[in-house]
mmCIF file of C-alpha atoms in Angstrom:
data_model
loop_
_atom_site.group_PDB
_atom_site.id
_atom_site.type_symbol
_atom_site.label_atom_id
_atom_site.label_comp_id
_atom_site.label_asym_id
_atom_site.label_seq_id
_atom_site.Cartn_x
_atom_site.Cartn_y
_atom_site.Cartn_z
ATOM 1 C CA MET N 1 -52.180 -141.315 -74.005
ATOM 2 C CA LYS N 2 -52.953 -144.270 -71.569
ATOM 3 C CA ALA N 3 -50.155 -146.050 -70.094
ATOM 4 C CA LYS N 4 -49.704 -149.378 -71.563
ATOM 5 C CA PHE N 5 -48.321 -150.690 -68.188
ATOM 6 C CA ASN N 6 -48.340 -150.059 -64.380
ATOM 7 C CA LEU N 7 -45.265 -148.600 -63.094
ATOM 8 C CA MET N 8 -44.051 -149.255 -59.542
ATOM 9 C CA THR N 9 -41.098 -148.167 -57.263
ATOM 10 C CA ASP N 10 -39.654 -148.578 -53.875
ATOM 11 C CA SER N 11 -39.561 -145.805 -51.367
ATOM 12 C CA THR N 12 -35.765 -144.916 -51.931
ATOM 13 C CA CYS N 13 -36.722 -143.031 -55.143
ATOM 14 C CA ASP N 14 -37.002 -139.701 -53.025
ATOM 15 C CA PHE N 15 -40.283 -139.036 -55.022
ATOM 16 C CA SER N 16 -42.502 -136.805 -52.536
ATOM 17 C CA ILE N 17 -46.081 -138.427 -51.974
ATOM 18 C CA GLN N 18 -47.329 -135.575 -54.311
ATOM 19 C CA ASP N 19 -44.865 -136.933 -56.954
ATOM 20 C CA ILE N 20 -46.252 -140.332 -56.495
ATOM 21 C CA GLU N 21 -49.784 -139.484 -56.613
ATOM 22 C CA ARG N 22 -49.190 -137.096 -59.835
ATOM 23 C CA SER N 23 -47.405 -139.882 -61.590
ATOM 24 C CA GLY N 24 -49.845 -142.605 -60.806
ATOM 25 C CA LEU N 25 -47.264 -144.860 -59.264
ATOM 26 C CA THR N 26 -47.327 -147.459 -56.697
ATOM 27 C CA PHE N 27 -44.627 -147.348 -54.171
ATOM 28 C CA LEU N 28 -43.255 -150.115 -51.688
ATOM 29 C CA PRO N 29 -41.867 -148.607 -48.410
ATOM 30 C CA PHE N 30 -38.843 -149.503 -46.682
ATOM 31 C CA THR N 31 -38.872 -149.327 -42.809
ATOM 32 C CA TYR N 32 -36.196 -147.975 -40.110
ATOM 33 C CA THR N 33 -35.907 -149.098 -36.688
ATOM 34 C CA GLU N 34 -33.863 -147.978 -33.628
ATOM 35 C CA ALA N 35 -33.675 -150.986 -31.283
ATOM 36 C CA GLY N 36 -33.003 -150.919 -27.749
ATOM 37 C CA LYS N 37 -34.660 -147.429 -27.036
ATOM 38 C CA PRO N 38 -37.504 -147.648 -24.391
ATOM 39 C CA ASP N 39 -39.999 -145.531 -26.606
ATOM 40 C CA GLY N 40 -38.896 -147.222 -29.775
ATOM 41 C CA GLY N 41 -36.330 -144.769 -30.667
ATOM 42 C CA LEU N 42 -36.533 -143.200 -34.477
ATOM 43 C CA SER N 43 -38.565 -146.081 -36.044
ATOM 44 C CA GLY N 44 -41.266 -146.068 -38.679
ATOM 45 C CA LEU N 45 -42.486 -146.513 -42.107
ATOM 46 C CA ASP N 46 -40.728 -144.888 -45.118
ATOM 47 C CA ASP N 47 -43.849 -143.039 -46.050
ATOM 48 C CA LEU N 48 -42.012 -140.379 -47.912
ATOM 49 C CA PHE N 49 -42.253 -137.874 -45.052
ATOM 50 C CA GLN N 50 -45.811 -138.081 -44.541
ATOM 51 C CA SER N 51 -45.851 -138.894 -40.778
ATOM 52 C CA MET N 52 -42.827 -137.036 -39.724
ATOM 53 C CA SER N 53 -41.156 -133.919 -41.607
ATOM 54 C CA ALA N 54 -37.676 -134.206 -43.138
ATOM 55 C CA HIS N 55 -36.363 -131.625 -40.607
ATOM 56 C CA ASP N 56 -37.590 -133.450 -37.409
ATOM 57 C CA PHE N 57 -36.237 -136.782 -38.819
ATOM 58 C CA TYR N 58 -32.864 -135.347 -39.595
ATOM 59 C CA GLU N 59 -32.781 -133.525 -36.353
ATOM 60 C CA ARG N 60 -33.284 -136.695 -34.413
ATOM 61 C CA ILE N 61 -30.262 -138.106 -36.119
ATOM 62 C CA ARG N 62 -28.118 -135.026 -35.195
ATOM 63 C CA TRP N 63 -29.091 -135.760 -31.575
ATOM 64 C CA GLY N 64 -27.782 -139.403 -31.755
ATOM 65 C CA ALA N 65 -30.667 -141.314 -33.265
ATOM 66 C CA THR N 66 -29.052 -144.414 -35.142
ATOM 67 C CA PRO N 67 -31.865 -146.137 -36.834
ATOM 68 C CA LYS N 68 -31.249 -149.165 -39.080
ATOM 69 C CA THR N 69 -33.236 -149.960 -42.357
ATOM 70 C CA SER N 70 -35.235 -152.964 -43.719
ATOM 71 C CA GLN N 71 -36.298 -153.854 -47.130
ATOM 72 C CA PRO N 72 -40.046 -154.417 -47.716
ATOM 73 C CA SER N 73 -41.182 -157.823 -46.487
ATOM 74 C CA GLN N 74 -41.862 -160.628 -48.794
ATOM 75 C CA LEU N 75 -45.510 -160.095 -47.629
ATOM 76 C CA VAL N 76 -45.382 -156.649 -48.956
ATOM 77 C CA TYR N 77 -43.827 -157.786 -52.281
ATOM 78 C CA GLU N 78 -46.022 -160.435 -52.734
ATOM 79 C CA GLU N 79 -49.440 -158.584 -52.087
ATOM 80 C CA ALA N 80 -48.159 -156.157 -54.685
ATOM 81 C CA PHE N 81 -47.747 -158.679 -57.295
ATOM 82 C CA ARG N 82 -51.093 -160.327 -56.499
ATOM 83 C CA LYS N 83 -52.649 -157.148 -57.143
ATOM 84 C CA ALA N 84 -50.980 -156.638 -60.401
ATOM 85 C CA ALA N 85 -51.844 -159.964 -61.406
ATOM 86 C CA GLU N 86 -55.585 -159.401 -60.565
ATOM 87 C CA LEU N 87 -55.451 -156.355 -62.782
ATOM 88 C CA ASP N 88 -53.826 -158.272 -65.712
ATOM 89 C CA VAL N 89 -51.858 -155.556 -66.821
ATOM 90 C CA PRO N 90 -47.985 -155.614 -67.364
ATOM 91 C CA THR N 91 -46.233 -154.068 -64.334
ATOM 92 C CA VAL N 92 -42.774 -152.901 -63.789
ATOM 93 C CA LEU N 93 -41.075 -152.561 -60.419
ATOM 94 C CA MET N 94 -38.038 -150.314 -60.238
ATOM 95 C CA THR N 95 -35.744 -150.936 -57.454
ATOM 96 C CA ILE N 96 -32.789 -149.750 -55.309
ATOM 97 C CA SER N 97 -29.379 -150.721 -56.426
ATOM 98 C CA SER N 98 -28.678 -154.425 -55.604
ATOM 99 C CA GLY N 99 -25.156 -153.177 -54.865
ATOM 100 C CA ILE N 100 -26.428 -151.624 -51.491
ATOM 101 C CA SER N 101 -29.517 -153.414 -50.561
ATOM 102 C CA GLY N 102 -31.251 -156.802 -51.078
ATOM 103 C CA GLY N 103 -34.544 -155.139 -52.280
ATOM 104 C CA TYR N 104 -34.002 -156.175 -55.938
ATOM 105 C CA ASN N 105 -33.427 -160.154 -54.684
ATOM 106 C CA GLY N 106 -36.186 -159.817 -52.343
ATOM 107 C CA ALA N 107 -38.678 -158.797 -54.898
ATOM 108 C CA CYS N 108 -37.346 -161.326 -57.480
ATOM 109 C CA THR N 109 -37.872 -164.131 -54.691
ATOM 110 C CA ALA N 110 -41.365 -162.845 -54.112
ATOM 111 C CA LEU N 111 -42.369 -162.815 -57.870
ATOM 112 C CA ASP N 112 -41.145 -166.363 -58.111
ATOM 113 C CA ARG N 113 -43.339 -167.331 -55.147
ATOM 114 C CA VAL N 114 -46.389 -165.715 -56.583
ATOM 115 C CA GLN N 115 -46.009 -167.138 -60.228
ATOM 116 C CA GLU N 116 -45.393 -170.744 -58.555
ATOM 117 C CA GLU N 117 -48.699 -170.075 -56.447
ATOM 118 C CA LEU N 118 -50.609 -169.016 -59.194
ATOM 119 C CA GLY N 119 -49.309 -171.547 -61.647
ATOM 120 C CA ARG N 120 -48.399 -168.940 -64.325
ATOM 121 C CA GLU N 121 -45.648 -166.439 -65.690
ATOM 122 C CA LEU N 122 -46.825 -162.900 -64.732
ATOM 123 C CA PRO N 123 -46.124 -159.793 -67.157
ATOM 124 C CA ILE N 124 -44.280 -158.322 -64.036
ATOM 125 C CA TYR N 125 -40.757 -156.966 -64.738
ATOM 126 C CA ILE N 126 -38.160 -155.984 -62.081
ATOM 127 C CA VAL N 127 -35.464 -153.583 -62.931
ATOM 128 C CA ASP N 128 -32.465 -153.077 -60.701
ATOM 129 C CA THR N 129 -31.813 -149.435 -61.109
ATOM 130 C CA LEU N 130 -28.253 -149.847 -59.608
ATOM 131 C CA LEU N 131 -28.802 -146.490 -58.163
ATOM 132 C CA ALA N 132 -30.693 -144.840 -55.107
ATOM 133 C CA SER N 133 -31.929 -141.702 -53.872
ATOM 134 C CA THR N 134 -31.430 -138.567 -56.016
ATOM 135 C CA SER N 135 -30.014 -140.649 -59.108
ATOM 136 C CA PHE N 136 -32.950 -143.110 -58.680
ATOM 137 C CA TYR N 137 -35.202 -139.985 -58.571
ATOM 138 C CA LEU N 138 -33.746 -138.634 -61.837
ATOM 139 C CA LEU N 139 -34.354 -141.813 -63.686
ATOM 140 C CA LEU N 140 -37.701 -142.540 -62.501
ATOM 141 C CA GLU N 141 -38.739 -138.878 -63.235
ATOM 142 C CA GLU N 142 -37.669 -139.668 -66.872
ATOM 143 C CA GLY N 143 -39.133 -143.015 -66.765
ATOM 144 C CA VAL N 144 -42.709 -141.790 -66.104
ATOM 145 C CA ARG N 145 -42.191 -139.372 -69.158
ATOM 146 C CA GLN N 146 -41.149 -142.445 -71.315
ATOM 147 C CA ARG N 147 -44.151 -144.508 -70.030
ATOM 148 C CA ASP N 148 -46.425 -141.747 -70.967
ATOM 149 C CA ARG N 149 -44.951 -141.516 -74.232
ATOM 150 C CA GLY N 150 -46.748 -144.876 -74.817
ATOM 151 C CA LEU N 151 -43.588 -147.327 -74.678
ATOM 152 C CA THR N 152 -44.739 -150.825 -74.172
ATOM 153 C CA VAL N 153 -43.558 -152.618 -71.142
ATOM 154 C CA GLN N 154 -40.801 -154.500 -73.040
ATOM 155 C CA GLU N 155 -39.591 -151.340 -74.582
ATOM 156 C CA PHE N 156 -39.655 -149.437 -71.323
ATOM 157 C CA VAL N 157 -37.522 -152.207 -69.636
ATOM 158 C CA ARG N 158 -34.835 -152.025 -72.360
ATOM 159 C CA TRP N 159 -34.931 -148.201 -71.986
ATOM 160 C CA ALA N 160 -34.526 -148.272 -68.256
ATOM 161 C CA GLU N 161 -31.705 -151.209 -68.123
ATOM 162 C CA ASP N 162 -29.575 -148.667 -70.652
ATOM 163 C CA ALA N 163 -30.756 -145.501 -69.186
ATOM 164 C CA ARG N 164 -29.355 -146.218 -65.780
ATOM 165 C CA TYR N 165 -26.072 -146.095 -66.966
ATOM 166 C CA HIS N 166 -26.147 -142.673 -68.533
ATOM 167 C CA VAL N 167 -27.133 -141.348 -64.995
ATOM 168 C CA TRP N 168 -24.141 -139.567 -63.508
ATOM 169 C CA THR N 169 -23.890 -138.786 -59.812
ATOM 170 C CA ILE N 170 -21.693 -137.029 -57.158
ATOM 171 C CA PHE N 171 -22.850 -136.483 -53.693
ATOM 172 C CA MET N 172 -21.230 -135.117 -50.656
ATOM 173 C CA VAL N 173 -21.695 -136.239 -47.125
ATOM 174 C CA ASP N 174 -20.662 -134.563 -43.734
ATOM 175 C CA ASN N 175 -18.707 -137.894 -42.810
ATOM 176 C CA LEU N 176 -18.927 -141.680 -43.362
ATOM 177 C CA ASP N 177 -19.861 -142.623 -39.824
ATOM 178 C CA THR N 178 -23.352 -143.713 -40.814
ATOM 179 C CA LEU N 179 -22.212 -145.422 -44.157
ATOM 180 C CA HIS N 180 -19.798 -147.152 -42.103
ATOM 181 C CA ARG N 181 -22.433 -148.401 -39.575
ATOM 182 C CA GLY N 182 -24.601 -149.714 -42.370
ATOM 183 C CA GLY N 183 -21.881 -151.577 -43.872
ATOM 184 C CA ARG N 184 -21.641 -149.565 -47.157
ATOM 185 C CA ILE N 185 -18.152 -148.311 -46.555
ATOM 186 C CA PRO N 186 -15.099 -149.607 -45.027
ATOM 187 C CA LYS N 187 -14.175 -148.754 -41.302
ATOM 188 C CA SER N 188 -10.723 -147.736 -42.196
ATOM 189 C CA VAL N 189 -11.802 -145.263 -44.856
ATOM 190 C CA ALA N 190 -14.459 -143.801 -42.192
ATOM 191 C CA LEU N 191 -11.664 -143.292 -39.746
ATOM 192 C CA VAL N 192 -9.561 -141.669 -42.183
ATOM 193 C CA SER N 193 -12.099 -139.389 -43.289
ATOM 194 C CA SER N 194 -13.241 -138.161 -39.684
ATOM 195 C CA ALA N 195 -9.495 -137.498 -38.642
ATOM 196 C CA LEU N 196 -8.876 -135.374 -41.416
ATOM 197 C CA ASP N 197 -12.431 -133.621 -41.059
ATOM 198 C CA ALA N 198 -12.808 -133.980 -44.725
ATOM 199 C CA LYS N 199 -15.937 -133.922 -46.989
ATOM 200 C CA PRO N 200 -16.095 -137.207 -48.999
ATOM 201 C CA LEU N 201 -17.643 -137.063 -52.469
ATOM 202 C CA LEU N 202 -18.736 -140.360 -53.557
ATOM 203 C CA SER N 203 -20.607 -141.924 -56.637
ATOM 204 C CA TRP N 204 -21.943 -145.155 -58.097
ATOM 205 C CA LYS N 205 -19.958 -148.022 -59.480
ATOM 206 C CA LEU N 206 -21.482 -149.729 -62.541
ATOM 207 C CA ASN N 207 -22.246 -152.572 -60.404
ATOM 208 C CA GLY N 208 -24.314 -150.404 -58.266
ATOM 209 C CA GLU N 209 -21.683 -150.248 -55.269
ATOM 210 C CA LEU N 210 -20.395 -146.910 -53.640
ATOM 211 C CA THR N 211 -17.188 -145.381 -54.685
ATOM 212 C CA ILE N 212 -15.397 -142.528 -53.426
ATOM 213 C CA LEU N 213 -14.463 -139.921 -55.976
ATOM 214 C CA GLY N 214 -12.349 -138.045 -53.474
ATOM 215 C CA VAL N 215 -12.256 -135.840 -50.263
ATOM 216 C CA THR N 216 -12.506 -131.968 -49.735
ATOM 217 C CA ARG N 217 -12.138 -129.670 -46.944
ATOM 218 C CA GLY N 218 -15.342 -127.709 -46.249
ATOM 219 C CA ARG N 219 -18.723 -127.698 -47.987
ATOM 220 C CA LYS N 220 -18.021 -124.884 -50.287
ATOM 221 C CA LYS N 221 -15.016 -126.325 -52.031
ATOM 222 C CA GLY N 222 -17.087 -129.518 -52.112
ATOM 223 C CA MET N 223 -19.839 -127.788 -53.791
ATOM 224 C CA ARG N 224 -17.342 -126.237 -56.298
ATOM 225 C CA LYS N 225 -15.943 -129.829 -57.021
ATOM 226 C CA MET N 226 -19.652 -130.958 -57.553
ATOM 227 C CA LYS N 227 -20.123 -128.000 -60.074
ATOM 228 C CA GLU N 228 -16.863 -129.058 -61.972
ATOM 229 C CA TYR N 229 -17.979 -132.643 -61.899
ATOM 230 C CA TYR N 230 -21.292 -131.774 -63.664
ATOM 231 C CA GLU N 231 -19.642 -129.308 -66.097
ATOM 232 C CA LYS N 232 -17.303 -132.174 -67.308
ATOM 233 C CA HIS N 233 -19.595 -134.907 -67.556
ATOM 234 C CA ARG N 234 -22.809 -133.390 -68.430
ATOM 235 C CA SER N 235 -24.459 -134.438 -71.698
ATOM 236 C CA GLN N 236 -23.587 -132.055 -74.462
ATOM 237 C CA LEU N 237 -26.450 -133.362 -76.659
ATOM 238 C CA GLN N 238 -29.306 -132.813 -74.470
ATOM 239 C CA TYR N 239 -31.296 -129.752 -74.532
ATOM 240 C CA PRO N 240 -32.233 -128.460 -72.473
ATOM 241 C CA ALA N 241 -29.974 -130.137 -69.673
ATOM 242 C CA VAL N 242 -31.612 -131.650 -66.676
ATOM 243 C CA ALA N 243 -30.056 -132.116 -63.400
ATOM 244 C CA ALA N 244 -31.671 -133.301 -60.020
ATOM 245 C CA ILE N 245 -30.281 -131.619 -56.880
ATOM 246 C CA GLY N 246 -30.934 -133.627 -53.615
ATOM 247 C CA ASN N 247 -30.498 -132.492 -49.925
ATOM 248 C CA ALA N 248 -30.781 -133.870 -46.480
ATOM 249 C CA ASP N 249 -32.162 -131.054 -44.391
ATOM 250 C CA CYS N 250 -29.847 -128.530 -45.965
ATOM 251 C CA GLU N 251 -32.114 -127.028 -48.425
ATOM 252 C CA ASN N 252 -30.203 -123.685 -48.853
ATOM 253 C CA ASP N 253 -27.164 -125.438 -49.904
ATOM 254 C CA GLY N 254 -29.193 -127.244 -52.485
ATOM 255 C CA LEU N 255 -30.717 -124.059 -53.637
ATOM 256 C CA ARG N 256 -27.032 -122.675 -54.043
ATOM 257 C CA LEU N 257 -25.635 -125.854 -55.799
ATOM 258 C CA GLY N 258 -28.642 -125.886 -58.328
ATOM 259 C CA ALA N 259 -27.684 -122.017 -59.046
ATOM 260 C CA MET N 260 -24.077 -122.931 -59.639
ATOM 261 C CA VAL N 261 -25.322 -125.736 -62.291
ATOM 262 C CA ALA N 262 -27.779 -123.174 -63.761
ATOM 263 C CA ASP N 263 -24.739 -120.611 -64.180
ATOM 264 C CA ILE N 264 -23.184 -123.408 -66.577
ATOM 265 C CA ASP N 265 -26.232 -124.186 -68.327
ATOM 266 C CA ASP N 266 -28.912 -121.392 -67.981
ATOM 267 C CA SER N 267 -31.416 -123.359 -69.878
ATOM 268 C CA ALA N 268 -31.111 -126.311 -67.618
ATOM 269 C CA ARG N 269 -34.145 -127.835 -65.961
ATOM 270 C CA ILE N 270 -33.206 -128.101 -62.349
ATOM 271 C CA LEU N 271 -35.106 -130.762 -60.346
ATOM 272 C CA THR N 272 -35.053 -130.618 -56.498
ATOM 273 C CA SER N 273 -35.737 -133.678 -53.917
ATOM 274 C CA THR N 274 -35.204 -134.377 -50.445
ATOM 275 C CA ILE N 275 -33.413 -137.403 -49.432
ATOM 276 C CA GLY N 276 -35.712 -139.825 -47.852
ATOM 277 C CA PRO N 277 -35.582 -141.664 -44.498
ATOM 278 C CA THR N 278 -34.151 -144.920 -45.782
ATOM 279 C CA ILE N 279 -31.353 -143.469 -47.332
ATOM 280 C CA GLY N 280 -30.946 -140.670 -44.798
ATOM 281 C CA CYS N 281 -30.397 -143.391 -42.160
ATOM 282 C CA HIS N 282 -27.295 -144.273 -43.920
ATOM 283 C CA VAL N 283 -26.051 -140.930 -44.999
ATOM 284 C CA GLY N 284 -27.135 -138.630 -42.301
ATOM 285 C CA PRO N 285 -28.008 -134.925 -42.221
ATOM 286 C CA GLY N 286 -26.222 -132.645 -44.629
ATOM 287 C CA MET N 287 -26.044 -135.053 -47.561
ATOM 288 C CA LEU N 288 -26.054 -132.975 -50.905
ATOM 289 C CA SER N 289 -26.154 -134.741 -54.339
ATOM 290 C CA CYS N 290 -25.914 -133.561 -58.133
ATOM 291 C CA CYS N 291 -27.264 -136.014 -60.607
ATOM 292 C CA PHE N 292 -27.572 -135.711 -64.247
ATOM 293 C CA TRP N 293 -27.560 -137.171 -67.654
ATOM 294 C CA GLY N 294 -24.321 -137.874 -69.478
ATOM 295 C CA GLU N 295 -22.630 -140.348 -71.854
ATOM 296 C CA ASP N 296 -22.643 -144.079 -71.285
ATOM 297 C CA ARG N 297 -20.751 -144.920 -68.223
ATOM 298 C CA ARG N 298 -19.748 -148.338 -69.502
ATOM 299 C CA GLU N 299 -18.119 -146.783 -72.506
ATOM 300 C CA LYS N 300 -16.166 -144.538 -70.378
ATOM 301 C CA GLN N 301 -14.914 -147.160 -68.199
ATOM 302 C CA ASN N 302 -14.154 -149.586 -71.168
ATOM 303 C CA ALA N 303 -11.938 -146.750 -72.553
ATOM 304 C CA ILE N 304 -10.173 -146.336 -69.178
ATOM 305 C CA ALA N 305 -9.592 -149.973 -69.081
ATOM 306 C CA GLY N 306 -8.484 -149.942 -72.622
ATOM 307 C CA LYS N 307 -5.820 -147.466 -71.773
ATOM 308 C CA VAL N 308 -4.583 -149.365 -68.862
ATOM 309 C CA LYS N 309 -4.300 -152.644 -70.889
ATOM 310 C CA GLY N 310 -2.474 -150.663 -73.549
ATOM 311 C CA VAL N 311 0.266 -149.601 -71.382
ATOM 312 C CA ARG N 312 3.670 -151.242 -72.308
ATOM 313 C CA GLN N 313 5.178 -153.096 -69.396
ATOM 314 C CA GLY N 314 8.950 -152.369 -68.976
#
């Protein structure tokens, strides 16, 4: 069945270039730059590890590289939207969470400018996934399947804006230094984590910001915590279950975590991905993530809030 709309994504979705080509997607690349280095440092276009392998990229960070990231320029967004307008086919752009990046707002600004330039409203829709990296990968992988089922562009946007709240995420990083440097985690939290030599476990808030679920000593204990989180929150209705395991140059740990998930659901479809350059700049090597479909996280939060409000005051 021919798709009824074009699907675009930014490069923080952790799709490989093969995934992009196979799915017929257009991707808009972020960039990363290490300023102040005579040779330009670790800098480049997030081209989904076409010009540099994941291992080489993360090895540079292990040796002290500290690149910063930038969202696609207004020119990149505008050119993509002009091409979509020329094709005169509805288009959806799925972006990194607005809770950690200005990419979504930048895309909206560019779309407004192109529509003003052309003097008409374009059938282009921008979806803030409120996710990134492996969780974005899981949402987009299913999004391609929904597109191919024949959803109209309006149906797809409604699906995506609901489905993003059914993606559950837990990920572990070796430390919080890189997240702190990028302004995603307070300095005090990063210092405590470093002092305790703890492995932080993180997830997403409903507004797309990061939140710390807890800490653990050692990667093996962290992986067991991730398995327990999956077992507790995975969908009991979806069969077969689907889980996405992402890694930042720690492929063997990713394979082990995937096997642990499969021990719980032997019929589960385990997807694997590599944490891309943009997110990798902020989490560093060693990040390990587990993302899966579960109940509506909004309902879960509302239920917790209801319990708190229902507590009688003394």
